[in-house]
C-alpha cells in the first residue's frame, strides 16, 4: 500500500513511512486523478494537463516516457499505483491512499474539523511551482474547494462544541477561513461570539479608535463594503486588496509559565483583531512558522505581509511593536506590565488595550499607505531611495537623491519624497564636513514643501528640525522635533533626531535617554542611532561608553572623529591614532577650527570639550 501526501510537500510514501522515489510529474498525475470523480482520464487529457505548453504530439510523447519511468521506479513496484491501457490511465485506489481521504471521511465532526484544519494550514501542494496553466488552475480550484469544505466542517462541528478545548479548535479553523476570506461575515460573527463578545468593534464605532478606512478593490468601480454596523451578508463583488497583518508569538530568554500566558494573550488579540474589516489577519499557525524561520524577512515578503506585530516577553512584561514592513518603520510600540500572578486576571484587559492600540494605528497608517499605493511608480522610487539612505556614504546619499527625484517625476506633490530629498542634503552636509550652507538651504526648502503637502506627517517636521539644527537655530530645531514626536510618539527615527538635537542643545543627558528609547523601539539599531548615542556619551564624559557605541556600528566611517576624541580623552593613544587616520583617509582636508565654527552647540563648554578631544587625538 502506498500513501500520497498532497499537503505541504507532494510526495509518495510507503505504509512504514519510507519515501518512494517518484517523478514529480507522476505525483501530479496521481494527485490529479485522486481528486477527480472517476479516478480515470484519457492519455490525451493527462498529456494536455502536464504539458500544455508544447505541441500535442510532443505532449503525448512526454507522457509515454513518463509512464515508462514509472514502470521502472523501485523495480516496478510503484507501477501498482496505476492501471494503464492504450487510451487511458486509471488510479488504483486499492493500492494508493491519500491525505485527501479526510475530506470524504465521516466521523466525529470536531475531530474531522481538526484534521481538515491541520491539513489545509499546511497548504495543498505547497512545494511545487505550477509548470502549466492547467496545473495552476487545478491547484487553485482544489484550494478553493478545500476552503469551502473546511468552512462546512466548521459549521457541522458547532453543535458538538461543549468545552474550551472544543472552542479552541473552532476558533483556530475560523481564523484560517478569515485569513483566506476576510469578507466572510458569518464566520467573523461566530469568532466574535467565541471570544466572549469582543468589545473591539463596539469601541471602534464609539470613537475610541478609527473604525475603518477606505480600501482598494482589485479593479476600479466597485463599492466599498458595509462597515460593522451595516450589511453582514457575504460580499460577492470584486475582491478587496487588504493589507495582511501577522502577530508573531512572543519570544523570551526564559521558557516559563509567563511566556505561555503571553502566547495565549496574543491569540486573544488575534481573535479580537478579526473584528476589523480593513486588514487580513494571518492565522496563528502561519505566524508561528514565520517566527521560527531563520529568514523571516524573505518569508514575510513571500506571504505578501504588510504589517508585523512583533512581541517579546521578559521580566519587565510584554513588549509589542507594530512594524510597517515595506519601509521597516516602527509605527507604534508599547510595554505592558505582566506577571504570572496578575496576568490570569488582567489578560482580557491587556488584550483589549493592545487590540485597540493596534487597530487605531493600523487605521491611521492605512490612509497613508493607500495614498502611497495609488501612485505605485512614485512609491517604488521612494522605497528605493529610503533603502539607500540606510548607509551614510556619499555614493549612497546621491543615488538616493536621484531615486527621490525620480519619484517626484511620477507624482510632483508626493510629500515623502520631499522629506527624503531634505534628508539627502543634510546627510551630505554631515558626511562632507565642509560647511556648505547651500546644502542646508536646499534641505530646508524641501522639508517645508513636505510639510505644506502633509502637515500631519511627523517626517516633514523631523527633517525641518534637523535642518534648523545645522543652520544653527537650535531652539527652532527642538520646537520642530517636539511637534514631530507629538505627531508620532512611537516613530523611532523621529525620537533619534530629537535626541541628536538635544545633544547640540547642550542637554546630553536628555539626549541619551531619548536615543536609548529609540534603540529600544528599534533594537537592530541603524548606525545613525549609535553615532548619536556615542556623541551624547562623549559630552557626558562617558568615553568608554561612547567608544562602545562606535564599535557597535556596522559602518564606523562617520564616527571615527568622535571615537578618536573619546580614545584620546582616556589616554588610549594607539586607538586614537587608528581612528584619526581612518577619519583623515575619508576627509583629508578636515580642519578642527573650521568644523567647530559651523557645528551648532548651544553652550560653549561643548565646543571646548570637543576641541580638547580632537586636538589630543592629533587632528
PDB file of N, CA, C and O in Angstrom, residues 194-260:
ATOM      1  N   UNK A 194     -17.362  33.480  20.028  1.00  0.00           N
ATOM      2  CA  UNK A 194     -16.464  32.568  20.735  1.00  0.00           C
ATOM      3  C   UNK A 194     -15.507  33.312  21.652  1.00  0.00           C
ATOM      4  O   UNK A 194     -15.089  32.780  22.689  1.00  0.00           O
ATOM      5  N   UNK A 195     -15.135  34.547  21.278  1.00  0.00           N
ATOM      6  CA  UNK A 195     -14.209  35.319  22.107  1.00  0.00           C
ATOM      7  C   UNK A 195     -14.917  35.981  23.274  1.00  0.00           C
ATOM      8  O   UNK A 195     -14.321  36.775  23.999  1.00  0.00           O
ATOM      9  N   UNK A 196     -16.193  35.668  23.453  1.00  0.00           N
ATOM     10  CA  UNK A 196     -16.937  36.224  24.581  1.00  0.00           C
ATOM     11  C   UNK A 196     -17.545  37.567  24.265  1.00  0.00           C
ATOM     12  O   UNK A 196     -17.877  38.338  25.160  1.00  0.00           O
ATOM     13  N   UNK A 197     -17.700  37.866  22.967  1.00  0.00           N
ATOM     14  CA  UNK A 197     -18.256  39.164  22.594  1.00  0.00           C
ATOM     15  C   UNK A 197     -17.197  40.226  22.622  1.00  0.00           C
ATOM     16  O   UNK A 197     -17.161  41.073  23.500  1.00  0.00           O
ATOM     17  N   UNK A 198     -16.263  40.158  21.697  1.00  0.00           N
ATOM     18  CA  UNK A 198     -15.171  41.133  21.645  1.00  0.00           C
ATOM     19  C   UNK A 198     -15.713  42.545  21.667  1.00  0.00           C
ATOM     20  O   UNK A 198     -16.666  42.866  20.971  1.00  0.00           O
ATOM     21  N   UNK A 199     -15.095  43.367  22.486  1.00  0.00           N
ATOM     22  CA  UNK A 199     -15.548  44.753  22.592  1.00  0.00           C
ATOM     23  C   UNK A 199     -14.912  45.653  21.548  1.00  0.00           C
ATOM     24  O   UNK A 199     -15.194  46.831  21.505  1.00  0.00           O
ATOM     25  N   UNK A 200     -14.055  45.094  20.706  1.00  0.00           N
ATOM     26  CA  UNK A 200     -13.306  45.948  19.786  1.00  0.00           C
ATOM     27  C   UNK A 200     -14.202  46.678  18.812  1.00  0.00           C
ATOM     28  O   UNK A 200     -14.123  47.888  18.653  1.00  0.00           O
ATOM     29  N   UNK A 201     -15.101  45.951  18.137  1.00  0.00           N
ATOM     30  CA  UNK A 201     -15.949  46.594  17.136  1.00  0.00           C
ATOM     31  C   UNK A 201     -16.782  47.706  17.751  1.00  0.00           C
ATOM     32  O   UNK A 201     -16.912  48.795  17.196  1.00  0.00           O
ATOM     33  N   UNK A 202     -17.355  47.418  18.947  1.00  0.00           N
ATOM     34  CA  UNK A 202     -18.174  48.433  19.590  1.00  0.00           C
ATOM     35  C   UNK A 202     -17.343  49.649  19.975  1.00  0.00           C
ATOM     36  O   UNK A 202     -17.748  50.784  19.787  1.00  0.00           O
ATOM     37  N   UNK A 203     -16.158  49.420  20.518  1.00  0.00           N
ATOM     38  CA  UNK A 203     -15.308  50.537  20.911  1.00  0.00           C
ATOM     39  C   UNK A 203     -14.880  51.350  19.709  1.00  0.00           C
ATOM     40  O   UNK A 203     -14.808  52.567  19.763  1.00  0.00           O
ATOM     41  N   UNK A 204     -14.585  50.652  18.619  1.00  0.00           N
ATOM     42  CA  UNK A 204     -14.197  51.377  17.411  1.00  0.00           C
ATOM     43  C   UNK A 204     -15.343  52.256  16.932  1.00  0.00           C
ATOM     44  O   UNK A 204     -15.149  53.410  16.561  1.00  0.00           O
ATOM     45  N   UNK A 205     -16.545  51.711  16.949  1.00  0.00           N
ATOM     46  CA  UNK A 205     -17.692  52.503  16.478  1.00  0.00           C
ATOM     47  C   UNK A 205     -18.000  53.647  17.431  1.00  0.00           C
ATOM     48  O   UNK A 205     -18.559  54.662  17.036  1.00  0.00           O
ATOM     49  N   UNK A 206     -17.646  53.497  18.702  1.00  0.00           N
ATOM     50  CA  UNK A 206     -17.885  54.559  19.672  1.00  0.00           C
ATOM     51  C   UNK A 206     -16.818  55.633  19.643  1.00  0.00           C
ATOM     52  O   UNK A 206     -16.810  56.527  20.480  1.00  0.00           O
ATOM     53  N   UNK A 207     -15.859  55.496  18.750  1.00  0.00           N
ATOM     54  CA  UNK A 207     -14.882  56.560  18.563  1.00  0.00           C
ATOM     55  C   UNK A 207     -13.602  56.412  19.339  1.00  0.00           C
ATOM     56  O   UNK A 207     -12.781  57.326  19.354  1.00  0.00           O
ATOM     57  N   UNK A 208     -13.389  55.274  19.991  1.00  0.00           N
ATOM     58  CA  UNK A 208     -12.147  55.097  20.748  1.00  0.00           C
ATOM     59  C   UNK A 208     -10.973  54.803  19.838  1.00  0.00           C
ATOM     60  O   UNK A 208      -9.842  54.867  20.234  1.00  0.00           O
ATOM     61  N   UNK A 209     -11.253  54.443  18.603  1.00  0.00           N
ATOM     62  CA  UNK A 209     -10.220  54.284  17.576  1.00  0.00           C
ATOM     63  C   UNK A 209     -10.915  54.430  16.232  1.00  0.00           C
ATOM     64  O   UNK A 209     -12.137  54.332  16.146  1.00  0.00           O
ATOM     65  N   UNK A 210     -10.186  54.676  15.194  1.00  0.00           N
ATOM     66  CA  UNK A 210     -10.782  54.820  13.878  1.00  0.00           C
ATOM     67  C   UNK A 210     -11.350  53.483  13.436  1.00  0.00           C
ATOM     68  O   UNK A 210     -10.644  52.483  13.399  1.00  0.00           O
ATOM     69  N   UNK A 211     -12.617  53.464  13.094  1.00  0.00           N
ATOM     70  CA  UNK A 211     -13.279  52.194  12.837  1.00  0.00           C
ATOM     71  C   UNK A 211     -12.791  51.507  11.570  1.00  0.00           C
ATOM     72  O   UNK A 211     -12.578  50.322  11.546  1.00  0.00           O
ATOM     73  N   UNK A 212     -12.651  52.248  10.511  1.00  0.00           N
ATOM     74  CA  UNK A 212     -12.234  51.622   9.272  1.00  0.00           C
ATOM     75  C   UNK A 212     -11.712  52.699   8.339  1.00  0.00           C
ATOM     76  O   UNK A 212     -11.962  53.878   8.531  1.00  0.00           O
ATOM     77  N   UNK A 213     -10.980  52.294   7.341  1.00  0.00           N
ATOM     78  CA  UNK A 213     -10.529  53.227   6.319  1.00  0.00           C
ATOM     79  C   UNK A 213     -10.931  52.660   4.977  1.00  0.00           C
ATOM     80  O   UNK A 213     -11.297  51.502   4.853  1.00  0.00           O
ATOM     81  N   UNK A 214     -10.897  53.501   3.970  1.00  0.00           N
ATOM     82  CA  UNK A 214     -11.231  53.031   2.644  1.00  0.00           C
ATOM     83  C   UNK A 214     -10.165  52.050   2.168  1.00  0.00           C
ATOM     84  O   UNK A 214      -8.984  52.281   2.363  1.00  0.00           O
ATOM     85  N   UNK A 215     -10.599  50.980   1.538  1.00  0.00           N
ATOM     86  CA  UNK A 215      -9.650  50.013   0.995  1.00  0.00           C
ATOM     87  C   UNK A 215      -9.898  49.863  -0.491  1.00  0.00           C
ATOM     88  O   UNK A 215     -11.003  50.072  -0.967  1.00  0.00           O
ATOM     89  N   UNK A 216      -8.839  49.500  -1.221  1.00  0.00           N
ATOM     90  CA  UNK A 216      -8.935  49.399  -2.668  1.00  0.00           C
ATOM     91  C   UNK A 216      -9.498  48.053  -3.083  1.00  0.00           C
ATOM     92  O   UNK A 216      -9.333  47.059  -2.415  1.00  0.00           O
ATOM     93  N   UNK A 217     -10.132  48.037  -4.226  1.00  0.00           N
ATOM     94  CA  UNK A 217     -10.505  46.785  -4.851  1.00  0.00           C
ATOM     95  C   UNK A 217      -9.498  46.479  -5.948  1.00  0.00           C
ATOM     96  O   UNK A 217      -8.744  47.332  -6.379  1.00  0.00           O
ATOM     97  N   UNK A 218      -9.522  45.225  -6.369  1.00  0.00           N
ATOM     98  CA  UNK A 218      -8.533  44.823  -7.358  1.00  0.00           C
ATOM     99  C   UNK A 218      -8.768  45.508  -8.693  1.00  0.00           C
ATOM    100  O   UNK A 218      -7.886  45.593  -9.515  1.00  0.00           O
ATOM    101  N   UNK A 219      -9.990  45.976  -8.923  1.00  0.00           N
ATOM    102  CA  UNK A 219     -10.286  46.746 -10.118  1.00  0.00           C
ATOM    103  C   UNK A 219     -11.126  47.938  -9.693  1.00  0.00           C
ATOM    104  O   UNK A 219     -11.788  47.934  -8.664  1.00  0.00           O
ATOM    105  N   UNK A 220     -11.109  48.979 -10.475  1.00  0.00           N
ATOM    106  CA  UNK A 220     -11.872  50.175 -10.114  1.00  0.00           C
ATOM    107  C   UNK A 220     -13.347  49.941 -10.384  1.00  0.00           C
ATOM    108  O   UNK A 220     -13.746  49.119 -11.200  1.00  0.00           O
ATOM    109  N   UNK A 221     -14.170  50.701  -9.690  1.00  0.00           N
ATOM    110  CA  UNK A 221     -15.594  50.691  -9.973  1.00  0.00           C
ATOM    111  C   UNK A 221     -16.433  50.001  -8.936  1.00  0.00           C
ATOM    112  O   UNK A 221     -17.644  50.137  -8.944  1.00  0.00           O
ATOM    113  N   UNK A 222     -15.840  49.232  -8.014  1.00  0.00           N
ATOM    114  CA  UNK A 222     -16.620  48.546  -7.000  1.00  0.00           C
ATOM    115  C   UNK A 222     -16.973  49.466  -5.873  1.00  0.00           C
ATOM    116  O   UNK A 222     -16.323  50.461  -5.625  1.00  0.00           O
ATOM    117  N   UNK A 223     -18.045  49.134  -5.140  1.00  0.00           N
ATOM    118  CA  UNK A 223     -18.427  49.928  -3.993  1.00  0.00           C
ATOM    119  C   UNK A 223     -17.720  49.398  -2.766  1.00  0.00           C
ATOM    120  O   UNK A 223     -17.367  48.239  -2.671  1.00  0.00           O
ATOM    121  N   UNK A 224     -17.544  50.266  -1.782  1.00  0.00           N
ATOM    122  CA  UNK A 224     -16.904  49.855  -0.534  1.00  0.00           C
ATOM    123  C   UNK A 224     -17.838  48.934   0.224  1.00  0.00           C
ATOM    124  O   UNK A 224     -19.045  49.055   0.147  1.00  0.00           O
ATOM    125  N   UNK A 225     -17.303  48.001   0.994  1.00  0.00           N
ATOM    126  CA  UNK A 225     -18.151  47.095   1.772  1.00  0.00           C
ATOM    127  C   UNK A 225     -18.804  47.821   2.927  1.00  0.00           C
ATOM    128  O   UNK A 225     -18.342  48.871   3.372  1.00  0.00           O
ATOM    129  N   UNK A 226     -19.894  47.210   3.440  1.00  0.00           N
ATOM    130  CA  UNK A 226     -20.528  47.789   4.599  1.00  0.00           C
ATOM    131  C   UNK A 226     -19.631  47.720   5.808  1.00  0.00           C
ATOM    132  O   UNK A 226     -18.807  46.840   5.931  1.00  0.00           O
ATOM    133  N   UNK A 227     -19.788  48.654   6.769  1.00  0.00           N
ATOM    134  CA  UNK A 227     -18.955  48.615   7.964  1.00  0.00           C
ATOM    135  C   UNK A 227     -19.612  47.691   8.989  1.00  0.00           C
ATOM    136  O   UNK A 227     -20.548  46.977   8.703  1.00  0.00           O
ATOM    137  N   UNK A 228     -19.076  47.757  10.224  1.00  0.00           N
ATOM    138  CA  UNK A 228     -19.520  46.798  11.239  1.00  0.00           C
ATOM    139  C   UNK A 228     -20.994  46.922  11.551  1.00  0.00           C
ATOM    140  O   UNK A 228     -21.625  45.979  11.988  1.00  0.00           O
ATOM    141  N   UNK A 229     -21.572  48.109  11.321  1.00  0.00           N
ATOM    142  CA  UNK A 229     -22.970  48.300  11.677  1.00  0.00           C
ATOM    143  C   UNK A 229     -23.893  48.068  10.496  1.00  0.00           C
ATOM    144  O   UNK A 229     -25.097  48.185  10.601  1.00  0.00           O
ATOM    145  N   UNK A 230     -23.321  47.735   9.335  1.00  0.00           N
ATOM    146  CA  UNK A 230     -24.130  47.601   8.132  1.00  0.00           C
ATOM    147  C   UNK A 230     -24.437  46.159   7.798  1.00  0.00           C
ATOM    148  O   UNK A 230     -24.588  45.288   8.648  1.00  0.00           O
ATOM    149  N   UNK A 231     -24.519  45.898   6.494  1.00  0.00           N
ATOM    150  CA  UNK A 231     -24.892  44.588   5.998  1.00  0.00           C
ATOM    151  C   UNK A 231     -23.862  43.538   6.378  1.00  0.00           C
ATOM    152  O   UNK A 231     -22.681  43.717   6.172  1.00  0.00           O
ATOM    153  N   UNK A 232     -24.308  42.420   6.940  1.00  0.00           N
ATOM    154  CA  UNK A 232     -23.388  41.355   7.332  1.00  0.00           C
ATOM    155  C   UNK A 232     -23.413  40.199   6.349  1.00  0.00           C
ATOM    156  O   UNK A 232     -22.908  39.129   6.628  1.00  0.00           O
ATOM    157  N   UNK A 233     -24.035  40.386   5.194  1.00  0.00           N
ATOM    158  CA  UNK A 233     -24.054  39.325   4.195  1.00  0.00           C
ATOM    159  C   UNK A 233     -22.712  39.168   3.517  1.00  0.00           C
ATOM    160  O   UNK A 233     -21.829  39.997   3.632  1.00  0.00           O
ATOM    161  N   UNK A 234     -22.557  38.054   2.774  1.00  0.00           N
ATOM    162  CA  UNK A 234     -21.324  37.802   2.070  1.00  0.00           C
ATOM    163  C   UNK A 234     -21.155  38.809   0.946  1.00  0.00           C
ATOM    164  O   UNK A 234     -22.093  39.136   0.228  1.00  0.00           O
ATOM    165  N   UNK A 235     -19.948  39.312   0.758  1.00  0.00           N
ATOM    166  CA  UNK A 235     -19.651  40.258  -0.300  1.00  0.00           C
ATOM    167  C   UNK A 235     -19.326  39.464  -1.557  1.00  0.00           C
ATOM    168  O   UNK A 235     -18.371  38.698  -1.596  1.00  0.00           O
ATOM    169  N   UNK A 236     -20.092  39.622  -2.605  1.00  0.00           N
ATOM    170  CA  UNK A 236     -19.849  38.874  -3.831  1.00  0.00           C
ATOM    171  C   UNK A 236     -19.258  39.748  -4.921  1.00  0.00           C
ATOM    172  O   UNK A 236     -19.072  39.300  -6.041  1.00  0.00           O
ATOM    173  N   UNK A 237     -19.001  41.027  -4.604  1.00  0.00           N
ATOM    174  CA  UNK A 237     -18.437  41.929  -5.598  1.00  0.00           C
ATOM    175  C   UNK A 237     -16.951  41.649  -5.762  1.00  0.00           C
ATOM    176  O   UNK A 237     -16.438  40.631  -5.328  1.00  0.00           O
ATOM    177  N   UNK A 238     -16.266  42.583  -6.391  1.00  0.00           N
ATOM    178  CA  UNK A 238     -14.844  42.391  -6.641  1.00  0.00           C
ATOM    179  C   UNK A 238     -14.086  42.218  -5.328  1.00  0.00           C
ATOM    180  O   UNK A 238     -14.414  42.861  -4.333  1.00  0.00           O
ATOM    181  N   UNK A 239     -13.069  41.373  -5.276  1.00  0.00           N
ATOM    182  CA  UNK A 239     -12.352  41.125  -4.028  1.00  0.00           C
ATOM    183  C   UNK A 239     -11.564  42.337  -3.578  1.00  0.00           C
ATOM    184  O   UNK A 239     -11.051  43.108  -4.381  1.00  0.00           O
ATOM    185  N   UNK A 240     -11.483  42.499  -2.262  1.00  0.00           N
ATOM    186  CA  UNK A 240     -10.719  43.590  -1.690  1.00  0.00           C
ATOM    187  C   UNK A 240      -9.236  43.267  -1.676  1.00  0.00           C
ATOM    188  O   UNK A 240      -8.856  42.117  -1.478  1.00  0.00           O
ATOM    189  N   UNK A 241      -8.406  44.279  -1.890  1.00  0.00           N
ATOM    190  CA  UNK A 241      -6.973  44.116  -1.685  1.00  0.00           C
ATOM    191  C   UNK A 241      -6.687  44.619  -0.275  1.00  0.00           C
ATOM    192  O   UNK A 241      -6.549  45.818  -0.044  1.00  0.00           O
ATOM    193  N   UNK A 242      -6.649  43.723   0.680  1.00  0.00           N
ATOM    194  CA  UNK A 242      -6.469  44.105   2.075  1.00  0.00           C
ATOM    195  C   UNK A 242      -5.021  43.905   2.493  1.00  0.00           C
ATOM    196  O   UNK A 242      -4.384  42.926   2.099  1.00  0.00           O
ATOM    197  N   UNK A 243      -4.497  44.820   3.297  1.00  0.00           N
ATOM    198  CA  UNK A 243      -3.162  44.577   3.861  1.00  0.00           C
ATOM    199  C   UNK A 243      -3.214  43.401   4.823  1.00  0.00           C
ATOM    200  O   UNK A 243      -4.235  43.154   5.463  1.00  0.00           O
ATOM    201  N   UNK A 244      -2.110  42.664   4.928  1.00  0.00           N
ATOM    202  CA  UNK A 244      -2.061  41.494   5.801  1.00  0.00           C
ATOM    203  C   UNK A 244      -1.245  41.825   7.044  1.00  0.00           C
ATOM    204  O   UNK A 244      -0.185  42.430   6.961  1.00  0.00           O
ATOM    205  N   UNK A 245      -1.769  41.405   8.193  1.00  0.00           N
ATOM    206  CA  UNK A 245      -1.103  41.596   9.480  1.00  0.00           C
ATOM    207  C   UNK A 245      -0.791  40.238  10.084  1.00  0.00           C
ATOM    208  O   UNK A 245      -1.655  39.361  10.159  1.00  0.00           O
ATOM    209  N   UNK A 246       0.466  40.065  10.503  1.00  0.00           N
ATOM    210  CA  UNK A 246       0.829  38.841  11.225  1.00  0.00           C
ATOM    211  C   UNK A 246       1.223  39.215  12.649  1.00  0.00           C
ATOM    212  O   UNK A 246       1.959  40.179  12.868  1.00  0.00           O
ATOM    213  N   UNK A 247       0.670  38.505  13.614  1.00  0.00           N
ATOM    214  CA  UNK A 247       1.014  38.704  15.018  1.00  0.00           C
ATOM    215  C   UNK A 247       1.981  37.597  15.413  1.00  0.00           C
ATOM    216  O   UNK A 247       1.574  36.437  15.586  1.00  0.00           O
ATOM    217  N   UNK A 248       3.259  37.939  15.509  1.00  0.00           N
ATOM    218  CA  UNK A 248       4.268  36.940  15.827  1.00  0.00           C
ATOM    219  C   UNK A 248       4.191  36.573  17.303  1.00  0.00           C
ATOM    220  O   UNK A 248       4.166  37.466  18.163  1.00  0.00           O
ATOM    221  N   UNK A 249       4.140  35.298  17.620  1.00  0.00           N
ATOM    222  CA  UNK A 249       4.071  34.901  19.039  1.00  0.00           C
ATOM    223  C   UNK A 249       5.309  35.375  19.780  1.00  0.00           C
ATOM    224  O   UNK A 249       6.391  35.509  19.196  1.00  0.00           O
ATOM    225  N   UNK A 250       5.165  35.674  21.069  1.00  0.00           N
ATOM    226  CA  UNK A 250       6.281  36.260  21.816  1.00  0.00           C
ATOM    227  C   UNK A 250       7.453  35.303  21.995  1.00  0.00           C
ATOM    228  O   UNK A 250       7.283  34.084  22.026  1.00  0.00           O
ATOM    229  N   UNK A 251       8.628  35.894  22.094  1.00  0.00           N
ATOM    230  CA  UNK A 251       9.834  35.139  22.436  1.00  0.00           C
ATOM    231  C   UNK A 251      10.265  35.539  23.836  1.00  0.00           C
ATOM    232  O   UNK A 251       9.868  36.584  24.347  1.00  0.00           O
ATOM    233  N   UNK A 252      11.081  34.711  24.440  1.00  0.00           N
ATOM    234  CA  UNK A 252      11.576  35.004  25.779  1.00  0.00           C
ATOM    235  C   UNK A 252      12.872  34.236  25.994  1.00  0.00           C
ATOM    236  O   UNK A 252      13.053  33.131  25.461  1.00  0.00           O
ATOM    237  N   UNK A 253      13.777  34.810  26.762  1.00  0.00           N
ATOM    238  CA  UNK A 253      15.009  34.100  27.113  1.00  0.00           C
ATOM    239  C   UNK A 253      14.732  32.951  28.065  1.00  0.00           C
ATOM    240  O   UNK A 253      15.502  32.012  28.170  1.00  0.00           O
ATOM    241  N   UNK A 254      13.610  33.046  28.775  1.00  0.00           N
ATOM    242  CA  UNK A 254      13.274  32.010  29.752  1.00  0.00           C
ATOM    243  C   UNK A 254      11.902  31.436  29.414  1.00  0.00           C
ATOM    244  O   UNK A 254      10.923  32.167  29.342  1.00  0.00           O
ATOM    245  N   UNK A 255      11.829  30.137  29.186  1.00  0.00           N
ATOM    246  CA  UNK A 255      10.546  29.482  28.923  1.00  0.00           C
ATOM    247  C   UNK A 255       9.876  29.200  30.262  1.00  0.00           C
ATOM    248  O   UNK A 255      10.282  28.318  30.997  1.00  0.00           O
ATOM    249  N   UNK A 256       8.886  29.994  30.585  1.00  0.00           N
ATOM    250  CA  UNK A 256       8.203  29.798  31.857  1.00  0.00           C
ATOM    251  C   UNK A 256       6.699  29.944  31.655  1.00  0.00           C
ATOM    252  O   UNK A 256       6.212  30.108  30.539  1.00  0.00           O
ATOM    253  N   UNK A 257       5.977  29.881  32.773  1.00  0.00           N
ATOM    254  CA  UNK A 257       4.517  29.979  32.689  1.00  0.00           C
ATOM    255  C   UNK A 257       4.084  31.316  32.123  1.00  0.00           C
ATOM    256  O   UNK A 257       3.078  31.413  31.417  1.00  0.00           O
ATOM    257  N   UNK A 258       4.867  32.370  32.400  1.00  0.00           N
ATOM    258  CA  UNK A 258       4.523  33.699  31.886  1.00  0.00           C
ATOM    259  C   UNK A 258       4.528  33.740  30.372  1.00  0.00           C
ATOM    260  O   UNK A 258       3.676  34.377  29.758  1.00  0.00           O
ATOM    261  N   UNK A 259       5.479  33.038  29.747  1.00  0.00           N
ATOM    262  CA  UNK A 259       5.544  33.017  28.285  1.00  0.00           C
ATOM    263  C   UNK A 259       4.323  32.312  27.709  1.00  0.00           C
ATOM    264  O   UNK A 259       3.756  32.754  26.699  1.00  0.00           O
ATOM    265  N   UNK A 260       3.908  31.225  28.327  1.00  0.00           N
ATOM    266  CA  UNK A 260       2.719  30.511  27.850  1.00  0.00           C
ATOM    267  C   UNK A 260       1.488  31.392  27.927  1.00  0.00           C
ATOM    268  O   UNK A 260       0.658  31.431  27.010  1.00  0.00           O
TER     269      UNK A 260
END
